[in-house]
Structure formats: structure tokens, C-alpha cells
Short mmCIF file of C-alpha atoms and ligand atoms in Angstrom, two decimals:
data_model
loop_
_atom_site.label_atom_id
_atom_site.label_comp_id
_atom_site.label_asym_id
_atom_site.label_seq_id
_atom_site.Cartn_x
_atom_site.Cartn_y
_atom_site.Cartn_z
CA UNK A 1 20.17 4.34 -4.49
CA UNK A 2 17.58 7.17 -3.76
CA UNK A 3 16.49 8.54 -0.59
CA UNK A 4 13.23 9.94 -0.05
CA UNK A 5 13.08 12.09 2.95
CA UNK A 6 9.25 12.40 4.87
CA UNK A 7 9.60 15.86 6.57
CA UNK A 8 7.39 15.56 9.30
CA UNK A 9 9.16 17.35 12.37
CA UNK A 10 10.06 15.17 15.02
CA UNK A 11 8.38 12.17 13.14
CA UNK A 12 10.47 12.70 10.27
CA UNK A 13 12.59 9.74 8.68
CA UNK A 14 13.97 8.59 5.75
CA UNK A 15 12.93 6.05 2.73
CA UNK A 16 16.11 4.68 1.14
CA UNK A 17 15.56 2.95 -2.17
CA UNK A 18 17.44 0.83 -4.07
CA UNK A 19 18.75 -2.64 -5.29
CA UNK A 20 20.92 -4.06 -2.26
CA UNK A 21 19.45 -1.77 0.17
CA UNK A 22 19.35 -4.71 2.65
CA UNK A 23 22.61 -5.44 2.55
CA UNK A 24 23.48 -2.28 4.64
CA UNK A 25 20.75 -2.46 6.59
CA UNK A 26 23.04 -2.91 10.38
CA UNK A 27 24.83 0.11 9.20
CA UNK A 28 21.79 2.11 8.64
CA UNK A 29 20.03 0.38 12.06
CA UNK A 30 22.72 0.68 14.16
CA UNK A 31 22.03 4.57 15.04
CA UNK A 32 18.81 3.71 15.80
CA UNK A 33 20.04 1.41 18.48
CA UNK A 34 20.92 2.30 22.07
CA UNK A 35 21.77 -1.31 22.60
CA UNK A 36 23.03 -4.12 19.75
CA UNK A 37 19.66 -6.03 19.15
CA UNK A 38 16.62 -5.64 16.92
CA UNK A 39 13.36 -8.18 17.04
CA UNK A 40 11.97 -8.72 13.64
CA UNK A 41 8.59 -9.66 12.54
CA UNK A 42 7.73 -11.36 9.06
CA UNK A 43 5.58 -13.74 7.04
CA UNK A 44 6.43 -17.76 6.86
CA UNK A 45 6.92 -16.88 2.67
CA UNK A 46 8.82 -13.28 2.79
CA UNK A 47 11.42 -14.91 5.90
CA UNK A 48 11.85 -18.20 3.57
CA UNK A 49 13.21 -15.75 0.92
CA UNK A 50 14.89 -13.18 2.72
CA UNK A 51 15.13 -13.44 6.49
CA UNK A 52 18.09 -15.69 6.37
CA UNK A 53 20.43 -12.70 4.33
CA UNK A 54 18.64 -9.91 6.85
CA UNK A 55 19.73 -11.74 9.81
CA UNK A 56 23.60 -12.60 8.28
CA UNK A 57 23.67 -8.70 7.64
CA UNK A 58 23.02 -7.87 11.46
CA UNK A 59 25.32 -10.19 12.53
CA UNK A 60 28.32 -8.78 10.62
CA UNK A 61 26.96 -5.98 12.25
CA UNK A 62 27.16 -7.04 15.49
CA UNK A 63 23.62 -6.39 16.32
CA UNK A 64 21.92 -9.24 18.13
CA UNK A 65 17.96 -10.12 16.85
CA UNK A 66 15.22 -12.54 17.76
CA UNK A 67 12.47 -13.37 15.42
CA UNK A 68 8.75 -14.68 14.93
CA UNK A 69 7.43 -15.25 11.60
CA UNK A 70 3.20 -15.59 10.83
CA UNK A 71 1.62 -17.09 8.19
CA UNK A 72 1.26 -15.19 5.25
CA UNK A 73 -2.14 -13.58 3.94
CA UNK A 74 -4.65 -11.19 4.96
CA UNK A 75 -6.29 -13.57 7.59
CA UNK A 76 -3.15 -11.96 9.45
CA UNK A 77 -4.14 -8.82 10.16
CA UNK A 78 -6.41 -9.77 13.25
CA UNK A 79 -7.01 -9.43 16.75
CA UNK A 80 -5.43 -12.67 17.57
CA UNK A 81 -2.48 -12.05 16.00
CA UNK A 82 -1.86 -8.94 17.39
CA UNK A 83 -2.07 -10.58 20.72
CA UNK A 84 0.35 -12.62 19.74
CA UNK A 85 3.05 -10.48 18.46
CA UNK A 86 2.47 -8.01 21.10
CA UNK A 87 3.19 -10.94 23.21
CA UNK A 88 5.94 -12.22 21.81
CA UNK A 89 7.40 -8.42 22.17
CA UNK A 90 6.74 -8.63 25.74
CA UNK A 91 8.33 -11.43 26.22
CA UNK A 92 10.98 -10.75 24.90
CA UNK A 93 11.31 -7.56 26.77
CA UNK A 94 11.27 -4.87 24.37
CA UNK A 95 11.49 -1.50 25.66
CA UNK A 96 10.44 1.74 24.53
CA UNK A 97 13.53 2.60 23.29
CA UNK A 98 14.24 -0.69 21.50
CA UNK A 99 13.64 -0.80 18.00
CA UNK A 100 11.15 -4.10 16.26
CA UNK A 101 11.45 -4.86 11.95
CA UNK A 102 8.26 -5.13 10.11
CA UNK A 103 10.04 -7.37 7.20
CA UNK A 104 7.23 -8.22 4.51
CA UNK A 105 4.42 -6.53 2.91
CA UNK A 106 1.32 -4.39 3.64
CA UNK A 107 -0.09 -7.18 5.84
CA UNK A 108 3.18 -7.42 8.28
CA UNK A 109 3.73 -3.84 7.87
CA UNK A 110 0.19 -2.85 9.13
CA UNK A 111 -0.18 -5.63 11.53
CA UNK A 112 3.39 -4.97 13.44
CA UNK A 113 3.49 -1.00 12.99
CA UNK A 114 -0.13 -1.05 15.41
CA UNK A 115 1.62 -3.67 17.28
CA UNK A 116 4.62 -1.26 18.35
CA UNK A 117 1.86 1.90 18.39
CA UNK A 118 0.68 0.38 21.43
CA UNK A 119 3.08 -1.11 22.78
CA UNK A 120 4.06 0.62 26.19
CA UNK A 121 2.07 3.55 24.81
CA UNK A 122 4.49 3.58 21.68
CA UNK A 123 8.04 1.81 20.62
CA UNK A 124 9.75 2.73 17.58
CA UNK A 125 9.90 0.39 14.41
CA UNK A 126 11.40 0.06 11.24
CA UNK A 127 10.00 -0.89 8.25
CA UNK A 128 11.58 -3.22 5.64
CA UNK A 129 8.51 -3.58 2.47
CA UNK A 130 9.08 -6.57 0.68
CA UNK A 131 5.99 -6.57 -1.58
CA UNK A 132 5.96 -3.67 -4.35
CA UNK A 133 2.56 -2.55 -3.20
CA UNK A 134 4.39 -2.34 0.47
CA UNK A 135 7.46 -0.53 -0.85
CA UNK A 136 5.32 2.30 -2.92
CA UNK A 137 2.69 2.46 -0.56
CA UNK A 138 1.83 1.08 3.14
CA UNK A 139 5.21 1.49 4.29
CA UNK A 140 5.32 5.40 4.11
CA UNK A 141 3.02 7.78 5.65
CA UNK A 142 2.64 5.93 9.23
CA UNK A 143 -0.96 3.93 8.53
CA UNK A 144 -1.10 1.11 10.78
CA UNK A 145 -4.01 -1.06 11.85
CA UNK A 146 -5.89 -4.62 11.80
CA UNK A 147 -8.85 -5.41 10.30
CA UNK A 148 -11.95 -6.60 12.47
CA UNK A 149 -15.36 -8.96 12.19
CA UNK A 150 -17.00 -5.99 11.06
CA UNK A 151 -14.43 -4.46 8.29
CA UNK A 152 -11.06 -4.08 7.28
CA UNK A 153 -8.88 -1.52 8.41
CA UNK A 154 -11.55 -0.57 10.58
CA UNK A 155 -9.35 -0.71 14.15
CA UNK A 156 -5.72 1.13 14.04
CA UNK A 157 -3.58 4.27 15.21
CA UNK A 158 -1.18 6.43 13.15
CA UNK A 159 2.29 5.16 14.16
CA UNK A 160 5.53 6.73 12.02
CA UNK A 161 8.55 4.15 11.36
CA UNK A 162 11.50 5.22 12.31
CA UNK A 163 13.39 4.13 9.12
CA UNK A 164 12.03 2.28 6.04
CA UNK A 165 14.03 0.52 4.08
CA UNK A 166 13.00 -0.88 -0.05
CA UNK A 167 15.18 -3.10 -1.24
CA UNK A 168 14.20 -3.45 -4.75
CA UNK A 169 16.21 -6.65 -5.28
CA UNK A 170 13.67 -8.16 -3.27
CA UNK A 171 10.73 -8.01 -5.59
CA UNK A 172 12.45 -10.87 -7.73
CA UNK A 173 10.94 -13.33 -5.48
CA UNK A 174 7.20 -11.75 -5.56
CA UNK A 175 4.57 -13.80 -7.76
CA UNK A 176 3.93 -12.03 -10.59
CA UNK A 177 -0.09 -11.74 -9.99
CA UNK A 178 1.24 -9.73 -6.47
CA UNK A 179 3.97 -7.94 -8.46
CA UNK A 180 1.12 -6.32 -10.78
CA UNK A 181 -1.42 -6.01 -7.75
CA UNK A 182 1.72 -3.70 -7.01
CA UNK A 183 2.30 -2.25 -9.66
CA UNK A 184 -2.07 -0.69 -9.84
CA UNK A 185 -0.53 1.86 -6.82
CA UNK A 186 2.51 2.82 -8.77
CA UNK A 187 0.12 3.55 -11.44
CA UNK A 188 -2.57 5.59 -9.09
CA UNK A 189 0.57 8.23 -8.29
CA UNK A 190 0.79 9.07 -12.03
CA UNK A 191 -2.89 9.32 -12.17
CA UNK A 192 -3.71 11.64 -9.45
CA UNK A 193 -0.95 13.87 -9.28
CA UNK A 194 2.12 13.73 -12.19
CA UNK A 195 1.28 13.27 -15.53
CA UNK A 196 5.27 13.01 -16.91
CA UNK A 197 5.05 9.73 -14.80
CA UNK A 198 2.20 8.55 -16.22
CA UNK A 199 4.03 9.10 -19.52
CA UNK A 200 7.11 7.35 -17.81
CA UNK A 201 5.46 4.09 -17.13
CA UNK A 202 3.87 4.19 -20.54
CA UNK A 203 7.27 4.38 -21.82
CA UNK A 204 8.62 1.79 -19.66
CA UNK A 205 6.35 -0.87 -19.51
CA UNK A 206 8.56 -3.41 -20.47
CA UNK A 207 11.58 -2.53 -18.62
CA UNK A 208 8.87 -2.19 -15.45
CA UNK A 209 7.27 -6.11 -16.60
CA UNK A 210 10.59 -7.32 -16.90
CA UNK A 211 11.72 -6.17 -13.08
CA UNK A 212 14.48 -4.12 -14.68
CA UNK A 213 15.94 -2.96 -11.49
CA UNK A 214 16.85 0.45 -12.37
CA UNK A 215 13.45 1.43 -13.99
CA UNK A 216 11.78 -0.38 -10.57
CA UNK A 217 14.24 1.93 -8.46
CA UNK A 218 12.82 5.12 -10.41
CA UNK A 219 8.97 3.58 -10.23
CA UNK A 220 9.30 3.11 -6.44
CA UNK A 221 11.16 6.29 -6.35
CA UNK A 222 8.91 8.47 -7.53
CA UNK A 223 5.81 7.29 -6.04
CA UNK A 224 7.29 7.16 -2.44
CA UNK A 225 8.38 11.05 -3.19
CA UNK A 226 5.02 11.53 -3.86
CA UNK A 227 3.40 10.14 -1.11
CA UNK A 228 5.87 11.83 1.14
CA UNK A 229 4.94 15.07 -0.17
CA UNK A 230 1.35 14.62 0.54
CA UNK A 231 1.97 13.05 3.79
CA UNK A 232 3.90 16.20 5.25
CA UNK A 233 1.14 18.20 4.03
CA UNK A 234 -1.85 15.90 5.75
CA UNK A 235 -0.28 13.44 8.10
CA UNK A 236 -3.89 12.60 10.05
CA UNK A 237 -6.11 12.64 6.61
CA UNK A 238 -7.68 15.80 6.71
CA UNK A 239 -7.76 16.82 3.83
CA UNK A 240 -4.89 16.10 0.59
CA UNK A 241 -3.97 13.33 1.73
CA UNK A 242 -7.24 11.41 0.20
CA UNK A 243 -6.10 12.08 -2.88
CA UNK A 244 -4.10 9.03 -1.95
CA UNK A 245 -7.29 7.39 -2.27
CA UNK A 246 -8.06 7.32 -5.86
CA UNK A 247 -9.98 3.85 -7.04
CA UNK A 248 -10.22 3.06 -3.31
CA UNK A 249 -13.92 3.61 -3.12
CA UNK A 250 -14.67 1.38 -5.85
CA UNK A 251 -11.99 -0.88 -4.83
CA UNK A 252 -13.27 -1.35 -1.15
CA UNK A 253 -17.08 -1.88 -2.73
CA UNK A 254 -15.35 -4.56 -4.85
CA UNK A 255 -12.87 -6.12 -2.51
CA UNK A 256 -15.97 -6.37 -0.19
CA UNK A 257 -18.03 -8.06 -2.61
CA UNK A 258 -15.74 -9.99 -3.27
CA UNK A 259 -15.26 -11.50 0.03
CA UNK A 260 -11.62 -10.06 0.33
CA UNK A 261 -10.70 -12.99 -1.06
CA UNK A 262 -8.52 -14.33 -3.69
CA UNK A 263 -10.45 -13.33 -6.31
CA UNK A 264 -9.47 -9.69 -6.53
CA UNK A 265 -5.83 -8.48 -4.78
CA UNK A 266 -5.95 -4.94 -3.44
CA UNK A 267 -4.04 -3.68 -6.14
CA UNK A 268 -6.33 -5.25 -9.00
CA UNK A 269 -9.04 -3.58 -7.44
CA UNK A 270 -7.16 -0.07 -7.19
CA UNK A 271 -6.41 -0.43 -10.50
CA UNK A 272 -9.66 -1.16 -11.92
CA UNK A 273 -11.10 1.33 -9.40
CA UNK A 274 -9.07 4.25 -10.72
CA UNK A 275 -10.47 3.14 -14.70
CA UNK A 276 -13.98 3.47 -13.18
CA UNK A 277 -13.30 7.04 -11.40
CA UNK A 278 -11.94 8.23 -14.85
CA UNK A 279 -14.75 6.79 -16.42
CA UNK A 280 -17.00 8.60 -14.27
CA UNK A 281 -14.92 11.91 -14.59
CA UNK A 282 -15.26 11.78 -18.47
CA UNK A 283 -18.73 11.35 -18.15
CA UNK A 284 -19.03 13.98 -15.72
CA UNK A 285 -17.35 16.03 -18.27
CA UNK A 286 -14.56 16.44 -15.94
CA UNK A 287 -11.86 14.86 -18.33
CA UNK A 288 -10.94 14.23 -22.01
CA UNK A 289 -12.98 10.96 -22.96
CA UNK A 290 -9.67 9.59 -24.53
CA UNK A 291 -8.08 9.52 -20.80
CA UNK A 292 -10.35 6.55 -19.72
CA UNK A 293 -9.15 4.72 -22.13
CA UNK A 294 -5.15 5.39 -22.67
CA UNK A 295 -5.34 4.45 -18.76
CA UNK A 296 -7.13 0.97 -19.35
CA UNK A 297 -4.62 1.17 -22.57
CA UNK A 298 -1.98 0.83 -20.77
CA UNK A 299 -2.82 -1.50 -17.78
CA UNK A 300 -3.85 -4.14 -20.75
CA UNK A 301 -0.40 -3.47 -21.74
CA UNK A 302 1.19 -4.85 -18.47
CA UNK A 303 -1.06 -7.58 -18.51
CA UNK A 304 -3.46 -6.35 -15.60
CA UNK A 305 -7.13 -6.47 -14.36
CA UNK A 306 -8.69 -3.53 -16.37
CA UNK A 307 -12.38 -4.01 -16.12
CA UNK A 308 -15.29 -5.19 -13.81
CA UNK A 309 -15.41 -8.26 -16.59
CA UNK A 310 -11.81 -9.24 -15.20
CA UNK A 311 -13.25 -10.25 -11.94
CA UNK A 312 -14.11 -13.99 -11.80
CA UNK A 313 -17.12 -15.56 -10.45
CA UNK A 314 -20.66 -13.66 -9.96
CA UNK A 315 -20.53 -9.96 -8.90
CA UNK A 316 -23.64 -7.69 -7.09
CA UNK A 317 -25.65 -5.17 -8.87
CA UNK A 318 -24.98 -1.99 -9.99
CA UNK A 319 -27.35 -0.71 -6.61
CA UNK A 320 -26.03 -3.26 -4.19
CA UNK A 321 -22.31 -2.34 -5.22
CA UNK A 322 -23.01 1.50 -4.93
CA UNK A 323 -24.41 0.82 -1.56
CA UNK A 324 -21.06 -1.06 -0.29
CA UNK A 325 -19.19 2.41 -1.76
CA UNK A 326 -21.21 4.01 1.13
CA UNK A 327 -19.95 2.06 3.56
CA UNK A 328 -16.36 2.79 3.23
CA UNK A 329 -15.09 5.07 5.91
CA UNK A 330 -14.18 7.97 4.00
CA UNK A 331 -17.43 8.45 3.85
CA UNK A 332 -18.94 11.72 5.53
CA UNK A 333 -21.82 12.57 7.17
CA UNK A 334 -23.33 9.91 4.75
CA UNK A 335 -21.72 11.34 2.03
CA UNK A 336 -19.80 9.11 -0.14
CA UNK A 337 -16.41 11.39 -1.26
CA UNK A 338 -14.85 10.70 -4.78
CA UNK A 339 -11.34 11.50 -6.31
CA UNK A 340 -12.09 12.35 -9.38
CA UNK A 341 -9.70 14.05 -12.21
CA UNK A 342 -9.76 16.52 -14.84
CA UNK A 343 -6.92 14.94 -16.34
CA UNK A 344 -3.91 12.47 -15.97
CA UNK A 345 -2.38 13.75 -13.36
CA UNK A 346 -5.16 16.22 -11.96
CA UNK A 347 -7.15 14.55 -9.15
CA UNK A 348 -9.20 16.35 -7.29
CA UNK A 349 -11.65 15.05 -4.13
CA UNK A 350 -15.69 15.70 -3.86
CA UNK A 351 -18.81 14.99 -2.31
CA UNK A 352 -20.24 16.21 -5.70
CA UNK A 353 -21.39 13.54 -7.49
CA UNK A 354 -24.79 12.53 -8.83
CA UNK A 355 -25.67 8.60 -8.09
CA UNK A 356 -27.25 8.29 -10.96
CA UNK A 357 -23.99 8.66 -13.03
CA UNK A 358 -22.05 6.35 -10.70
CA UNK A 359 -24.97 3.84 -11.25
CA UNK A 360 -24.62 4.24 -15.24
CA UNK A 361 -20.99 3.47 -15.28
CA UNK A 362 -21.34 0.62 -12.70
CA UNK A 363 -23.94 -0.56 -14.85
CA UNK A 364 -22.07 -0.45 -18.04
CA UNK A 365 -19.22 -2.18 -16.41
CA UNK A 366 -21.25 -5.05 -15.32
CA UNK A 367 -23.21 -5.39 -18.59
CA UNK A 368 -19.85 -5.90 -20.24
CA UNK A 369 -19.07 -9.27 -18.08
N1 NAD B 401 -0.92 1.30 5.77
C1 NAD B 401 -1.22 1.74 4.58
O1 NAD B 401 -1.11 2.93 4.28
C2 NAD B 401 -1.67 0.76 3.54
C3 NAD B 401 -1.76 1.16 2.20
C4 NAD B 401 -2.11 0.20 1.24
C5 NAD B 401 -2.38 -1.09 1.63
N2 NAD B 401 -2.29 -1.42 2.94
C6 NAD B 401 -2.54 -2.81 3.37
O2 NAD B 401 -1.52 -3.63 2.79
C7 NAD B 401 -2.03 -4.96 2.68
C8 NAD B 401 -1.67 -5.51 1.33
O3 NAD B 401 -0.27 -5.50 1.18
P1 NAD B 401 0.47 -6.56 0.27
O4 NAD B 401 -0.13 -6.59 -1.07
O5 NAD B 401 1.92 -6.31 0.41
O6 NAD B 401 0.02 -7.91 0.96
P2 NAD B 401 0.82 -9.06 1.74
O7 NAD B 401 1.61 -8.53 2.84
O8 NAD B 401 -0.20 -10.10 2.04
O9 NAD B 401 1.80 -9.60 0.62
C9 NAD B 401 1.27 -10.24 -0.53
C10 NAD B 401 1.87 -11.63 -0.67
O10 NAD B 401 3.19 -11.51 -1.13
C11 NAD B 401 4.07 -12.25 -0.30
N3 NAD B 401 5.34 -11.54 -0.33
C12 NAD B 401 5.63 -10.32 0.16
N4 NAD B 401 6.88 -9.96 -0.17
C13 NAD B 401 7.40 -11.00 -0.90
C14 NAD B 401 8.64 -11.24 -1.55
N5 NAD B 401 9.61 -10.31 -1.57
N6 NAD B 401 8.82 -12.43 -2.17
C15 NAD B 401 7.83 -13.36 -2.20
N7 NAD B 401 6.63 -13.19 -1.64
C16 NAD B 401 6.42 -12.02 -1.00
C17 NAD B 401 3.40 -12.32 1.04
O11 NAD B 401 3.84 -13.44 1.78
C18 NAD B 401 1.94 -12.44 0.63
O12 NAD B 401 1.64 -13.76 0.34
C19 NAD B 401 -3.52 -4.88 2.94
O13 NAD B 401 -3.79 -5.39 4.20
C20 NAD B 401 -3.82 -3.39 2.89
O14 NAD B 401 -4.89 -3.02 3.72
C21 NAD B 401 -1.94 -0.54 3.89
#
């Protein structure tokens, strides 16, 4: 069991990590509570799996709780079912200093931490990841939000949990395809910011395919230390905290081209995203040509999306996909910001790069399909 703590003054809480996390999860609620009841909120899939033990837990507790499952899937994370849940919180009278469970992954998480951001101006949640991408990543740093007709992500507040709580036994259940989708963010922290890591996952790629629950505890572990550290530093996104974006620009121009759908996960995108920003850093001269390669090395080694040619079905050109990299909101004033690295480990973020070299390595990318 590992606890990450995210120092952020009076918004500070902890991350507790491990396997059978869940199963004291009343004693770790119950100080949260002024009165004995939590409501939770989770996906049809993530409360067949683990709702039922979550709920069994509380009640040896003694802490009442009420709960509404959604379907599961991005479609989620909209208007209308934010209506819904904030609703359903309404009507069940929760007050400010009541406390509502996100249990499931980045879609629940997002979806019900902007539902209790606005919420009589603000009631306090707890987070309970269920996916590995949610456990690493969305969970931590207080990102909530919904995604609208014109964009994902595009409508949202910054809302700390109160608690979050990764249960790594959890992750048994996940489909392998969302398991790896996972598994590109895990990868990203290595990447931009710890290059032992890097060398860790290398090392442990098997025990990490396999689910090996103590390697998953350290994975999880280290990446959620990681993104607390940059979270205390930047809470709001001002400046470090982008690092957390590396591959996101290409991954947004992909996942929109794409369609958000089914054919490329978040993750898959991240993780082919972060091969083309080390492409594009080797050929900027930034990095040792041999990094672009022991990264796709070892993402073929996990059995992962590596390369623009991984992407079924038709995909835009070279232009047209640079173009949807300029629409991404970290773009500013019109100019499109990269992480970059001069190394594993040694991301860095700039306006300074030449289109012309982001068009080549597009280019080369698609040519290989
Ligand atoms: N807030 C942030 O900082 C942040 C960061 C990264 C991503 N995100 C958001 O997170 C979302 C993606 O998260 P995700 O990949 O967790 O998607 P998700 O919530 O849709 O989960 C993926 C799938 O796995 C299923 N699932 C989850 N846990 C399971 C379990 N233990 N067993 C079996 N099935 C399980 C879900 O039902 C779903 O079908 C996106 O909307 C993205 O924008 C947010």
C-alpha cells in the first residue's frame, strides 16, 4: 500500500494505492463524513464488477449510500447527463457538506467531479478510479469537465477530490485493449520527466502485461507521485503542468480525426502521440535518434498501438491533421505549443517549432500505412 500525498494547501488530499484498497474504503470515508451516508456514481460495466463489494464495505461500516449508475462510454460525458446526475444529487438532497463517489474511470470521474464543482457552488467528492488510465491519471490533479457539440473537454471547472482511492485489484476486470490504452499514460510519466522509470517499465514489461499486482502498485505509484508533484507546482495549468501533456497534441488531432470513436482509445493515441513528439525532437536535433525508437521498442513489446499505420480505417492528410493540432486548446494566441524532449525523461514545452518539420514526420507516418 502506498500513499501519495497532493500538497496543495487547503485542497490537499491523499492518493492511497494498493491491491485491496477498497476494502477499507468506510474506514478511510468515514472522517470525511459529518453524517453516515455517501451517494455514489458509476458506469452500468464498472458497478456490475465492483459496486456490489463497495457497497458491502460501507455497510460494515455503517455508512448508509444511494446510487445511480450510467451507461458506460464517452457518449457520457454530456450535457444531458450532467443534468441528470446533478439531479439525481438534488434529489436526493445532498448538501454541501455531504460527500458523492465517482466509482469508474476517466469518463465517471470527469463527468461527476464537474457535477459536485457546481453543485451548490461546490460539494466535496471522492474519487474511486477503476480504469488504469483513471488511477494514473484523471483522478489526481482536480480536472473535471464534459465534453460539448463543439469539442471535448471543452466545458469544465477545476474541482479537487477530497480523497482518491486506486484499488489496483480492480484492474483484473478491465479489457485488455483499455488496460494498454492505460498503460500509454504510465508510459508518458517516464517519458517526460524520470528516465529510471522508463528503464523500470522496460524491465518489467511482463510482470506489468501480466497485471502482476505488485509491479502495477509501483507503476501506478510512481506516476501518481509524479503528477502530484507537478500539480502542487501548477494546479490551474500555467505553466509545468503541460508537461503533463506530452503526445496530447497529436493525440487530440488524431482522436478528432478519428471521430472519438472506437477506433483509437485515448491512451493509444497518447501513446502513439508521444512516438511522434520524439520523432519530431530527434529530428529537431533535440534528442538521440535511438530514443524514438527504444520508445516505439518497447510499446511493440507490450503489444500496443505504436504508429500512425496502427490506426484502422482511412486517416486525413499530413496538412488537414496539422490543422486539427491547431485547434486543440493549448493552443496560444494561435500558436500551437509542443512538449518536446531532449531525452527520456527530459521534456520540455515550446511554441518553437517549424511546421514544416511537423509536416515531414506526419507525412512519413502516413506514408508508412
Ligand atoms: N481529468 C483529467 O485530468 C483527465 C486526464 C486524462 C483523461 N481524462 C478523461 O478520461 C476519459 C477516459 O478515461 P477512461 O479510459 O478511464 O475511460 P472510461 O471511463 O470510458 O473507461 C473505459 C472503459 O473501461 C470500463 N471500465 C472502467 N473500469 C473498469 C473495470 N475496473 N473493469 C471493467 N471495466 C472497466 C468502462 O466501463 C469503460 O467502458 C476521457 O474522457 C478523458 O478525457 C481526464
Amino acid at each position: 500500500m502506498k500513499t501519495v500525498h497532493v500538497a496543495l494547501g487547503a485542497r490537499a488530499y491523499d492518493v492511497q494505492i494498493g491491491a485491496g484498497v477498497l476494502e477499507n474504503a468506510g474506514e478511510m470515508l468515514l472522517p470525511l463524513l459529518p453524517r453516515k451516508r455517501v451517494v455514489i456514481v458509476s458506469d452500468d460495466t464498472v458497478a456490475k464488477a465492483h459496486l456490489g463489494a463497495l457497497q458491502a464495505v460501507l455497510e460494515t461500516s455503517g455508512i448508509a449510500w444511494e446510487s445511480l449508475t450510467l451507461p458506460p462510454g464517452e457518449a457520457t460525458k454530456c450535457w444531458r447527463e450532467l443534468e441528470h446526475v446533478v439531479e439525481w444529487l438534488l434529489a436526493r438532497k445532498v448538501e454541501r457538506r455531504d460527500v458523492v463517489v465517482a466509482l469508474g474511470g476517466g469518463v465517471i470521474g470527469d463527468l461527476v467531479g464537474f457535477a459536485a464543482a457546481i453543485l451548490r457552488r461546490g460539494v466535496r467528492f471522492v474519487q474511486i478510479p477503476t480504469s488504469l488510465l483513471a488511477q494514473v491519471d484523471s483522478s489526481v490533479g482536480g480536472k473535471t469537465g464534459i465534453n460539448s457539440p463543439s469539442g471535448k473537454n471543452l466545458v469544465g471547472a477545476f474541482h479537487q477530490p477530497s480523497l482518491v482511492l486506486a484499488d489496483i485489484a480492480v484492474l483484473d476486470t478491465l479489457t485488455d485493449r483499455d488496460f494498454l490504452a492505460g498503460y500509454g499514460e504510465v508510459v508518458k510519466y517516464g517519458l517526460l520527466g524520470d528516465a529510471t522509470f522508463f528503464d523500470w517499465l522496460e524491465s518489467n514489461a511482463d510482470a506489468i502485461r501480466r497485471r502482476d499486482r505488485a509491479a502495477l502498485t509501483h507503476a501506478v505509484g510512481r506516476s501518481v507521485e509524479m503528477k502530484a508533484e507537478i500539480v502542487a507546482r501548477d494546479e490551474t495549468e500555467q505553466g509545468d503542468r503541460a508537461l503533463l501533456n506530452l503526445g496530447h497534441t497529436f493525440c487530440h488531432a488524431l482522436e478528432s480525426a478519428t471521430g472519438y470513436s472506437d477506433r483509437l482509445l485515448h491512451g493509444e493515441g497518447v501513446a502513439i502521440g508521444c512516438g511522434l513528439a520524439f520523432e519530431l525532437s530527434s529530428r529537431l536535433g533535440l534528442c538521440a535518434q535511438e530514443d524514438p525508437s527504444r520508445l516505439r521498442a518497447h510499446l511493440k513489446q507490450m503489444g500496443m498501438k505504436v504508429d500512425l499505420a496502427d490506426i484502422p480505417g482511412d486517416l486525413p492528410s499530413a496538412e488537414a491533421l496539422y490543422a486539427l493540432m491547431g485547434q486543440d486548446k493549448k493552443v496560444l494566441d494561435g500558436a500551437i505549443r509542443f512538449i518536446l524532449a531532449r531525452g527520456i525523461g527530459q521534456a520540455f514545452v515550446t511554441a518553437d517549432v517549424p511546421r514544416e518539420t511537423v509536416l515531414a514526420v506526419l507525412e512519413d507516418g502516413l506514408r508508412r500505412r
